[in-house]
CSV table of C-alpha atoms in Angstrom, one decimal:
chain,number,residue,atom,x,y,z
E,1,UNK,CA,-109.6,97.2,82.5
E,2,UNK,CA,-107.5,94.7,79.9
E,3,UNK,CA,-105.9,91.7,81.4
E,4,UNK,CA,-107.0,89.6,84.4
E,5,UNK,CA,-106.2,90.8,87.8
E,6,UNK,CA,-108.1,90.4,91.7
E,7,UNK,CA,-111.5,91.9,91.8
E,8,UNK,CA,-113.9,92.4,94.2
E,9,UNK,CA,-117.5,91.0,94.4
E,10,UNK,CA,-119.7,93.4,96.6
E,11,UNK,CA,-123.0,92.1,98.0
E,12,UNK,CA,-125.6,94.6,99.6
E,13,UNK,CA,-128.7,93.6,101.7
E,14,UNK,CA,-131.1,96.6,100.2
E,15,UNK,CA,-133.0,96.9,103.9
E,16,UNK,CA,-129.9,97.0,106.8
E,17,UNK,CA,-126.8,97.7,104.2
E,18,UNK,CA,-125.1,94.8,105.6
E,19,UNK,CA,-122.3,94.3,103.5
E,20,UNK,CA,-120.0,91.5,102.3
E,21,UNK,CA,-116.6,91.8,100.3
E,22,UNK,CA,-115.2,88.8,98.3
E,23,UNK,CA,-112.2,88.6,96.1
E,24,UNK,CA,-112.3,86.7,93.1
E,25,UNK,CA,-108.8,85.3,91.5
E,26,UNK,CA,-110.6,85.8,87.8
E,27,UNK,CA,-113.6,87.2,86.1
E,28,UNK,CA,-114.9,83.8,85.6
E,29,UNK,CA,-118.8,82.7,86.4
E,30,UNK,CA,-118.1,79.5,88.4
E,31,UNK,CA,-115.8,81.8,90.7
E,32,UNK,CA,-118.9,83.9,91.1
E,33,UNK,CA,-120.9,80.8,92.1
E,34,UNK,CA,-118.1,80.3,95.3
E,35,UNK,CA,-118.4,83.4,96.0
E,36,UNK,CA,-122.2,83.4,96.1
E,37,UNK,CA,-122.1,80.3,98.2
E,38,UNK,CA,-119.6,81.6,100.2
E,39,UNK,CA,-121.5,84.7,101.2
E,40,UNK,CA,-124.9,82.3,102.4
E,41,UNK,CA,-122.8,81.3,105.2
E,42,UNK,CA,-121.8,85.3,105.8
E,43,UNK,CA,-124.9,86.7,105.7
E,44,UNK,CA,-127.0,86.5,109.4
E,45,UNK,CA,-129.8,85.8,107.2
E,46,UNK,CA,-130.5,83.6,104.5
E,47,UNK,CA,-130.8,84.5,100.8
E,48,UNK,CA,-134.0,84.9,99.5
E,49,UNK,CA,-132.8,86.4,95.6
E,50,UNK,CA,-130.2,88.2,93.8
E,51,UNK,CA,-130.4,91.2,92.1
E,52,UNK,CA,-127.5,91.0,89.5
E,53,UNK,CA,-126.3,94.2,87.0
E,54,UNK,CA,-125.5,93.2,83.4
E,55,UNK,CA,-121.7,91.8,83.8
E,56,UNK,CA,-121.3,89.2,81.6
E,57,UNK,CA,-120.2,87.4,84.6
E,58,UNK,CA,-123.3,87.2,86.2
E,59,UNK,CA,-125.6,87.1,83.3
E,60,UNK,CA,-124.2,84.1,82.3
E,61,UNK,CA,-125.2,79.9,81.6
E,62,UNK,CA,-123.0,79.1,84.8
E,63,UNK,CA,-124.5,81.6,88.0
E,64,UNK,CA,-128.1,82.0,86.5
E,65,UNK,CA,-129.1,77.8,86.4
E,66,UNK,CA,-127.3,77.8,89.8
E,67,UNK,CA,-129.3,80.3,91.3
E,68,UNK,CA,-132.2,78.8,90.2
E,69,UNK,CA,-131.1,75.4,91.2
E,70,UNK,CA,-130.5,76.9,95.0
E,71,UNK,CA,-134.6,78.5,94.9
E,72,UNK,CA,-132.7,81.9,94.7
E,73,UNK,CA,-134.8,84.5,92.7
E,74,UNK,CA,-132.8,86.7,89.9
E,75,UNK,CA,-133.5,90.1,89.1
E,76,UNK,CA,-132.0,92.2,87.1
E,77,UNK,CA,-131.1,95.7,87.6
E,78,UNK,CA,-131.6,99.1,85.4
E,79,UNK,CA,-130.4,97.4,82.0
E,80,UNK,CA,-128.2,100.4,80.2
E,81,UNK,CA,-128.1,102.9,83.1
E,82,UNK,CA,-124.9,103.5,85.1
E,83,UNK,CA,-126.3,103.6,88.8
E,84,UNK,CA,-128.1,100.5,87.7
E,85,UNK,CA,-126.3,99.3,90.9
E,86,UNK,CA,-126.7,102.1,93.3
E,87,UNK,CA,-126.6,100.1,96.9
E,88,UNK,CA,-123.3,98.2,95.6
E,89,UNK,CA,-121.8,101.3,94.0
E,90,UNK,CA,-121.7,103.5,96.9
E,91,UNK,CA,-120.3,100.4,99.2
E,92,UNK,CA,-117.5,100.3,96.4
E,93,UNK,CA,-116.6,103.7,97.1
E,94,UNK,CA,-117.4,103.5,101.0
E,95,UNK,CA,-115.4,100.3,102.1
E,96,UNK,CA,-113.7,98.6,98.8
E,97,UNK,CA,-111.7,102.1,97.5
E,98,UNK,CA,-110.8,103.1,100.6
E,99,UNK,CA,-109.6,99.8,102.1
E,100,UNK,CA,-107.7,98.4,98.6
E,101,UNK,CA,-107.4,101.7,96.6
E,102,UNK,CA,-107.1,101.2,92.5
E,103,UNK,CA,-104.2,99.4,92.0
E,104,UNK,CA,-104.6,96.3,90.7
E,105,UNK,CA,-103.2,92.9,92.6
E,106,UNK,CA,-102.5,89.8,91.2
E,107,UNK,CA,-101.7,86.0,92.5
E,108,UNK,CA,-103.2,83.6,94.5
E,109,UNK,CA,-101.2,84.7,98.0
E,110,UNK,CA,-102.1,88.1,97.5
E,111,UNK,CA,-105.8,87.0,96.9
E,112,UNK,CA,-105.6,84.8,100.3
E,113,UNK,CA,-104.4,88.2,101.7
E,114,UNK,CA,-107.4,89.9,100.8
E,115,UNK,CA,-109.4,87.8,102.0
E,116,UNK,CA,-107.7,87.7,105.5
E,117,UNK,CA,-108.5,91.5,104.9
E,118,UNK,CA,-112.1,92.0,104.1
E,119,UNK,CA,-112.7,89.3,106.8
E,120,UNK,CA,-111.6,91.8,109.7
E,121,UNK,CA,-113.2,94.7,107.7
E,122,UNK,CA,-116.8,92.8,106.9
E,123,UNK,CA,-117.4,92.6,111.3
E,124,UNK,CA,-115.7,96.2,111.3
E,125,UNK,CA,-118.3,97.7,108.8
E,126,UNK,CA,-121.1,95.8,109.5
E,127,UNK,CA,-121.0,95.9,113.3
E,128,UNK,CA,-119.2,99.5,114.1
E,129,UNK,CA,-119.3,101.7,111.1
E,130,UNK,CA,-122.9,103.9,111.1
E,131,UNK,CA,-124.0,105.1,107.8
E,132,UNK,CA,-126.9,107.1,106.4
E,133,UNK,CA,-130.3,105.9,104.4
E,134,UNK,CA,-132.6,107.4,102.6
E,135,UNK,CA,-136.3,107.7,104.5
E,136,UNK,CA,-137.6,109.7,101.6
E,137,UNK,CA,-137.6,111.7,98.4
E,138,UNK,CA,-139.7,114.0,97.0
E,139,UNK,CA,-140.0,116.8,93.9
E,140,UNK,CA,-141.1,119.8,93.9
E,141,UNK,CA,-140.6,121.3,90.7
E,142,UNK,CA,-137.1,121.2,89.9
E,143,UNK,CA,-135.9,120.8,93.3
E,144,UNK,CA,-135.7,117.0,94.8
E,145,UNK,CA,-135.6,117.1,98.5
E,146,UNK,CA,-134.0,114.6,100.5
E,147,UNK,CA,-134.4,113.0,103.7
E,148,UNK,CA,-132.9,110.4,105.5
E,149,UNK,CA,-133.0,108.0,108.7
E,150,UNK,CA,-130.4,108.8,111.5
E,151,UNK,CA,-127.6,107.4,110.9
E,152,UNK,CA,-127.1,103.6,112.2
E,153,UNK,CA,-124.8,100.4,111.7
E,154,UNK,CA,-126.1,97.6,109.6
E,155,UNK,CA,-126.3,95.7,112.9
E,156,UNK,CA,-128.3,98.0,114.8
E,157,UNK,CA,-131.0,98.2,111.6
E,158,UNK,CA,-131.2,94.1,111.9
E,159,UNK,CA,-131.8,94.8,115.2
E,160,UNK,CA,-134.6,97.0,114.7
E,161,UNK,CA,-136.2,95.1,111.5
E,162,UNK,CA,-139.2,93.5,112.2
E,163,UNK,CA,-138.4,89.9,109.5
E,164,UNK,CA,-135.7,89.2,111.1
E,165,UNK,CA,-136.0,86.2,113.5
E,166,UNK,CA,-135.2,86.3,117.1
E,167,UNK,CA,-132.9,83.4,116.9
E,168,UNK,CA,-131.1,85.7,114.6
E,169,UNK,CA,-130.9,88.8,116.8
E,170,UNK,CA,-129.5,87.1,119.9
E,171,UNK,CA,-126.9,85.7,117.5
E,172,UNK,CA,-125.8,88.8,116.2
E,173,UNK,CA,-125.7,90.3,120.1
E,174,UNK,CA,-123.6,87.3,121.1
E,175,UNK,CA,-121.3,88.1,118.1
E,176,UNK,CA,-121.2,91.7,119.1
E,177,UNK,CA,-120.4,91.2,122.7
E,178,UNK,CA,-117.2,89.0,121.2
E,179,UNK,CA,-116.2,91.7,119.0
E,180,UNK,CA,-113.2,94.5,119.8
E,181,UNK,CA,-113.0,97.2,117.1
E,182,UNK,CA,-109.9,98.2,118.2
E,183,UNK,CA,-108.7,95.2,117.4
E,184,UNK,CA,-110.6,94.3,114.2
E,185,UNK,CA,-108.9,97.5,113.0
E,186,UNK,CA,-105.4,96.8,113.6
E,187,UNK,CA,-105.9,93.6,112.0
E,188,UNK,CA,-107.1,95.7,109.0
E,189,UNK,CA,-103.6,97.9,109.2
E,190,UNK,CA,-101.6,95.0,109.7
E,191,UNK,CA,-103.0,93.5,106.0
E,192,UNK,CA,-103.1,96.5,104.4
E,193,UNK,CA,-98.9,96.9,105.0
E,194,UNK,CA,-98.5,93.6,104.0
E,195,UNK,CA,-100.5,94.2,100.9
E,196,UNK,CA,-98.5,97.9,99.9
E,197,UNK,CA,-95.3,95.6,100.6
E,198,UNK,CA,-96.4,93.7,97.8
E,199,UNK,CA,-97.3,96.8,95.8
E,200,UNK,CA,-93.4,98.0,96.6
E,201,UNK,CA,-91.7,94.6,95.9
E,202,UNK,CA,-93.6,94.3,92.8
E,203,UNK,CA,-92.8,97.6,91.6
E,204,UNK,CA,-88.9,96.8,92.7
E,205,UNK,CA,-88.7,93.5,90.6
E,206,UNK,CA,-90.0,96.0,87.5
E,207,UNK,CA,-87.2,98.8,88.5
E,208,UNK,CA,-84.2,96.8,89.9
E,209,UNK,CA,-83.8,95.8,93.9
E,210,UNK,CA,-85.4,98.0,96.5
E,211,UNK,CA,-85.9,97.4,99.8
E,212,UNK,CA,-89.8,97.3,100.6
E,213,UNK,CA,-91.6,99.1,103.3
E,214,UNK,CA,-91.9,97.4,106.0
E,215,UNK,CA,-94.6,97.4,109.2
E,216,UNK,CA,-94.4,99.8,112.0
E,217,UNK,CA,-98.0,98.7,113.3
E,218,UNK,CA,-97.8,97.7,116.9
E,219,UNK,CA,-97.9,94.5,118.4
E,220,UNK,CA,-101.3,94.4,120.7
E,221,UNK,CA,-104.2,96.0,120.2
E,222,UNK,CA,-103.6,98.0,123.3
E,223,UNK,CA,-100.7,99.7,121.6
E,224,UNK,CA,-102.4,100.3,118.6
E,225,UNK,CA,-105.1,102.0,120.1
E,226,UNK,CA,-102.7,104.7,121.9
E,227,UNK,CA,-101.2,105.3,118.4
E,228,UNK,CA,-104.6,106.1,116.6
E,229,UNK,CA,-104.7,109.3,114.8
E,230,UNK,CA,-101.0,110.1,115.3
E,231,UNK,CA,-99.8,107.8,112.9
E,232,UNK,CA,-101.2,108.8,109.9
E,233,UNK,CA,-99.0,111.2,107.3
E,234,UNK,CA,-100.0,113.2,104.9
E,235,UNK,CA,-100.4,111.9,101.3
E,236,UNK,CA,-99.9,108.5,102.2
E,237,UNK,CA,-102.5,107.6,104.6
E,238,UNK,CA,-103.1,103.9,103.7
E,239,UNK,CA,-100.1,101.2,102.4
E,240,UNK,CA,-102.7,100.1,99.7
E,241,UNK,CA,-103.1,103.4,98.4
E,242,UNK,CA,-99.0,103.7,97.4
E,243,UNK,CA,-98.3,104.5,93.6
E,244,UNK,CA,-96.0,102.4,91.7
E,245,UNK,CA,-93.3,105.1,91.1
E,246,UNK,CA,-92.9,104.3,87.3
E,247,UNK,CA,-88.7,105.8,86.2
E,248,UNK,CA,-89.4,109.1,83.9
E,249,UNK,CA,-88.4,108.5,80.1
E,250,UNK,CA,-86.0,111.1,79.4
E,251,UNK,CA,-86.4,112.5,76.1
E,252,UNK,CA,-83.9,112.7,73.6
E,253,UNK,CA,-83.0,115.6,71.5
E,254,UNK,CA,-83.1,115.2,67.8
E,255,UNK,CA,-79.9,116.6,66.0
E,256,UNK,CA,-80.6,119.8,63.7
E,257,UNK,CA,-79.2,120.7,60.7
E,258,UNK,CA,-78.5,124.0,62.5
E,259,UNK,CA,-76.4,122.8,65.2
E,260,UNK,CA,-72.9,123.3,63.0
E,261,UNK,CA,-73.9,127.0,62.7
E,262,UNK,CA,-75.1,128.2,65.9
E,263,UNK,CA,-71.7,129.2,66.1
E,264,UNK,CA,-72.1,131.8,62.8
E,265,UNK,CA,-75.7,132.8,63.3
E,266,UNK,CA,-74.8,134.0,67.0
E,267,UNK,CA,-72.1,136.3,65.6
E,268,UNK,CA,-74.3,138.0,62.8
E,269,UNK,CA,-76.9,138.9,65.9
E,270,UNK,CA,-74.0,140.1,67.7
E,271,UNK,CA,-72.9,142.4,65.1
E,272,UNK,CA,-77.2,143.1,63.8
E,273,UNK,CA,-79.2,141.8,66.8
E,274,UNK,CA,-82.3,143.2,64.4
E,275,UNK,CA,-81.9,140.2,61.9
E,276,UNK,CA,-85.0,138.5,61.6
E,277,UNK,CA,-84.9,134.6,60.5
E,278,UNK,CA,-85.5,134.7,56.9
E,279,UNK,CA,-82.7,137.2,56.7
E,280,UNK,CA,-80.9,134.3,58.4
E,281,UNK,CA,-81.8,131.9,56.1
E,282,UNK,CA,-80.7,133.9,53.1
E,283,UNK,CA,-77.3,133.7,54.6
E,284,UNK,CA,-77.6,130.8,55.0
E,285,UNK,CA,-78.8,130.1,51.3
E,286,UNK,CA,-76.1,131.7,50.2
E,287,UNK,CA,-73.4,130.4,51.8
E,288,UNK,CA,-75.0,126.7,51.8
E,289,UNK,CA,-77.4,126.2,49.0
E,290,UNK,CA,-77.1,122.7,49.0
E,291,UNK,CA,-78.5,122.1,52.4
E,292,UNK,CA,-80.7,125.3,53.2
E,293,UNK,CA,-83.6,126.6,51.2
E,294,UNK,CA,-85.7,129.4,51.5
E,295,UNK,CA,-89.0,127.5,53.3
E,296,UNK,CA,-86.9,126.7,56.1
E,297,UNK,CA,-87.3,129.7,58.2
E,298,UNK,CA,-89.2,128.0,61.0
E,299,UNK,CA,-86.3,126.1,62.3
E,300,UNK,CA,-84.3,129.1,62.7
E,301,UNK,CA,-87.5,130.7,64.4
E,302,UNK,CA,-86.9,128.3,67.0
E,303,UNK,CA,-83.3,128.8,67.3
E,304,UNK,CA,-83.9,132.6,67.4
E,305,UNK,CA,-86.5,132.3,70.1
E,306,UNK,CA,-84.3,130.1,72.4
E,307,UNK,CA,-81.2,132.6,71.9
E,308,UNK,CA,-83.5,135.7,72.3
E,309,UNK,CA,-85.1,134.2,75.8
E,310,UNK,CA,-81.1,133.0,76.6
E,311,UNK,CA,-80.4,137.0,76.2
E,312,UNK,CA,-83.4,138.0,78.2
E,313,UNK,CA,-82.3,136.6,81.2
E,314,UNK,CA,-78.5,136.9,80.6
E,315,UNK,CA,-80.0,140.9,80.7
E,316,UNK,CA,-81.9,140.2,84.0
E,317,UNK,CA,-79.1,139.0,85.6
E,318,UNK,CA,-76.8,141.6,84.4
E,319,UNK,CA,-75.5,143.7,87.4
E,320,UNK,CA,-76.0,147.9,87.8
E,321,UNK,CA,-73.0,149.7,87.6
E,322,UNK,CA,-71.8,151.4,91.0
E,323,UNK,CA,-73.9,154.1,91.6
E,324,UNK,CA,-71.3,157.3,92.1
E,325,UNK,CA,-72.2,160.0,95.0
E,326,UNK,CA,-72.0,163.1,95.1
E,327,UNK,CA,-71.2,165.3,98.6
E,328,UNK,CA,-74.9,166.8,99.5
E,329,UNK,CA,-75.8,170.6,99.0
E,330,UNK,CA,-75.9,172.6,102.4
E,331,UNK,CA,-79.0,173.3,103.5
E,332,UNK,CA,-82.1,171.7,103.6
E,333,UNK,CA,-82.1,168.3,101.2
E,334,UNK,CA,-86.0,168.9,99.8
E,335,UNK,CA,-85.1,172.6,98.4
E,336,UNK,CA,-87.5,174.3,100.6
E,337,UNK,CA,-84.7,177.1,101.1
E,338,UNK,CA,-83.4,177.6,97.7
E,339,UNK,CA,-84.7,180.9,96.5
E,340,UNK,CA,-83.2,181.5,93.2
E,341,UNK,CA,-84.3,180.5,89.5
E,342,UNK,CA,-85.2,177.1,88.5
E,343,UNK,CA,-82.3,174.6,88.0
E,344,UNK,CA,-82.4,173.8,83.9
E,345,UNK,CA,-81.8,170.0,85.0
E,346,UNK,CA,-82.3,168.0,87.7
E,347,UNK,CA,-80.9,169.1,90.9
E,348,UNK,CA,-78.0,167.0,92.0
E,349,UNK,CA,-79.4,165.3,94.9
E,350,UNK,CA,-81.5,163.3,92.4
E,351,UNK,CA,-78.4,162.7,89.8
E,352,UNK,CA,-76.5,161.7,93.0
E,353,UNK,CA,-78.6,158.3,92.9
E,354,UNK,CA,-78.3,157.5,89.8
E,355,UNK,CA,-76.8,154.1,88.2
E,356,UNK,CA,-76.2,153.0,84.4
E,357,UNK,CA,-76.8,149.9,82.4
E,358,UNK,CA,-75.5,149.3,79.0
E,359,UNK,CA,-77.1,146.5,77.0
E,360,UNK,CA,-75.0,143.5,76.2
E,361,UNK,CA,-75.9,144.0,72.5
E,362,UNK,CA,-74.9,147.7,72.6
E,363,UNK,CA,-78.2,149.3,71.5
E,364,UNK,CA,-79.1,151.4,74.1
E,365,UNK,CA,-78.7,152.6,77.4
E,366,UNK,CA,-80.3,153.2,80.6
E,367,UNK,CA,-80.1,155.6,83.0
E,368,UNK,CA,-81.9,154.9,86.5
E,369,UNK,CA,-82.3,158.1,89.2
E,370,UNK,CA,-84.5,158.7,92.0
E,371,UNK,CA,-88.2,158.9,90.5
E,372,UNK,CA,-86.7,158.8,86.9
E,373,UNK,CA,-85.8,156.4,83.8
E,374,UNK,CA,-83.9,158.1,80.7
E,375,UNK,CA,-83.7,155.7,77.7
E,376,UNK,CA,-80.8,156.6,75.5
E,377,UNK,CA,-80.8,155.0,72.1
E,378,UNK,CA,-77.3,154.0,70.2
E,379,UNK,CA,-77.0,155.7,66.8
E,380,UNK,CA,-76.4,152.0,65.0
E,381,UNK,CA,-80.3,150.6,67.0
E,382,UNK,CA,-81.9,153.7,65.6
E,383,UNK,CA,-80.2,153.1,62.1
E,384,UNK,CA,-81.0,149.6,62.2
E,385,UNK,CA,-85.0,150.3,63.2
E,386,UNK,CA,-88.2,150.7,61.2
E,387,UNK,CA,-89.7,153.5,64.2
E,388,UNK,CA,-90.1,157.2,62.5
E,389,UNK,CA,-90.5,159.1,65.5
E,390,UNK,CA,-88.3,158.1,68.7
E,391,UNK,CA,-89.4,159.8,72.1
């Protein structure tokens, strides 16, 4: 949250939800002031108080005397609690998020363009867009059960309030009969390009020249309306919602003291693939006691697991041998007609099948046949292990 950048002041009218979006160019408290008499001129109604959350914005020597001054009466919310603005918080997630997203914008054109935005979405919200509110909440025990009005615009619940002036309800139908939502809502696409165009042009001066995205919205609101819900791809549903691609830092490999004598330790494990790294680093001791002590067997650890796994899947790819054939016996393949003694090996139709592998390293050998793996230890791998009993 360091450094100054556009934010957003949300207002909330607590009975109808009506809802109005400013942006403000700083965090400064005579910009909230604007704002605040902007939004007197928004609102259908006029503003009675304000019910302020403890930003040092707000709770400050500049908005509080001015409040005051215009007979506005200031509250303040749930001091230390963070749903201390409730109504505003869920409008932040409901209309701010997903119209702007959470990048951050910056500049007084980009502010203007925001503006332009929330203008289009404030009649959009307020006049089309239904939401829920609570009727009532109670406990019983542990259990807090819920319920709530049907769902309604803000304009429809100023409708329906019994305060609100006449004079004020026939203006709001006169607005509403003016209104196109189709419309209003290709407006709100058409700033929302503009504003991930500034995302992407941004984002290019930071990474070199790149071309920025440009609009594909349609020119009347007629158009637009056949392209609804065909337009929208997956992942990127909103221009203001793009990432700044940020270039991945390589890293860089430190040099090892090791690297002049991969060459050497890779031809003692081909000759002893058993060594184990401090028998390494005895070698190496010996051979180079002025660069290699005995505490330094956790470097060739490393080294031995990444030449191991290397081996491991040099193995896995290693192809079978040709598997020979045989010519089959006569007679019936499963035996059923074979009526001497028991054959002291396997019968031949299962050794016809069969396929070797010899290990790279030359310690063993396997031999793969229908139904059957025989593991064939080297004389030098059972010299060279620690097992007693071999099966």
């Amino acid at each position: 949250m360091a450094g100054s950048f556009i934010q957003t002041l949300t207002m909330v009218d607590v009975a109808t939800g009506w809802t109005e979006c400013l942006p403000l160019l700083t965090r400064e408290g005579s910009l909230v002031v604007e704002a605040i008499n902007r939004a007197q001129s928004l609102f259908p109604w006029l503003l009675r108080g304000v019910d302020f959350d403890n930003d040092s914005a707000f709770r400050s020597d500049v908005v509080v005397p001015w409040c005051r001054e215009q007979k506005l009466e200031v509250t303040r919310s749930c001091a230390y609690k963070k749903n201390d603005q409730a109504f505003v918080e869920q409008k932040n997630g409901a209309v701010v998020r997903r119209l702007m997203g959470y990048g951050r914008f910056d500049g007084v054109e980009t502010a203007r363009m925001m503006g332009r935005l929330y203008a289009a979405a404030r009649l959009y919200v307020n006049f089309f867009k239904p939401s829920f509110k609570l009727k009532e909440e109670r406990r019983e025990g542990a259990k807090v059960i819920k319920r709530y009005h049907l769902p309604s615009t803000p304009y429809e619940r100023a409708l329906a309030h019994p305060k609100v002036t006449a004079a004020v309800k026939k203006r709001l139908r006169d607005q509403y009969r003016s209104l196109d939502p189709v419309a209003l809502l290709a407006e709100i696409r058409a700033t929302q390009e503009e504003l991930g165009n500034r995302v992407d042009r941004r984002a290019g001066q930071a990474r070199g020249p790149q071309p920025a995205h440009t609009s594909v919205l349609p020119a009347t609101a007629a158009t637009f309306a056949k392209t609804l819900g065909k337009t929208a791809t997956v992942g990127e549903p909103r221009a203001t919602h793009r990432q700044t691609r940020r270039p991945y830092k390589t890293r860089v490999r430190m040099p090892s003291k090791l690297d002049p004598h991969i060459a050497a330790i890779e031809a003692w494990l081909a000759e002893q693939p058993q060594l184990t790294a401090l028998a390494i680093v005895g070698r190496l001791c010996e051979k180079y006691p002025e660069e290699f002590g005995k505490t330094q067997h956790s470097i060739v650890q490393r080294l031995l697991r990444a030449l191991r796994r290397t081996a491991e899947r040099l193995v896995a790819q290693c192809p079978l041998d040709d598997a020979t054939t045989a010519a089959p016996l006569p007679g019936v393949v499963d035996g059923s007609g074979y009526v001497g003694p028991d054959p002291p090996t396997a019968p031949l139709v299962e050794q016809a099948g069969k396929a070797i592998w010899r290990d790279p390293f030359n310690r063993h050998r396997i031999v793969i046949g229908n139904g059957a793996i025989r593991v064939t230890f080297s004389d030098a791998a059972i010299r060279g292990s620690n097992l007693q009993t071999m099966t």
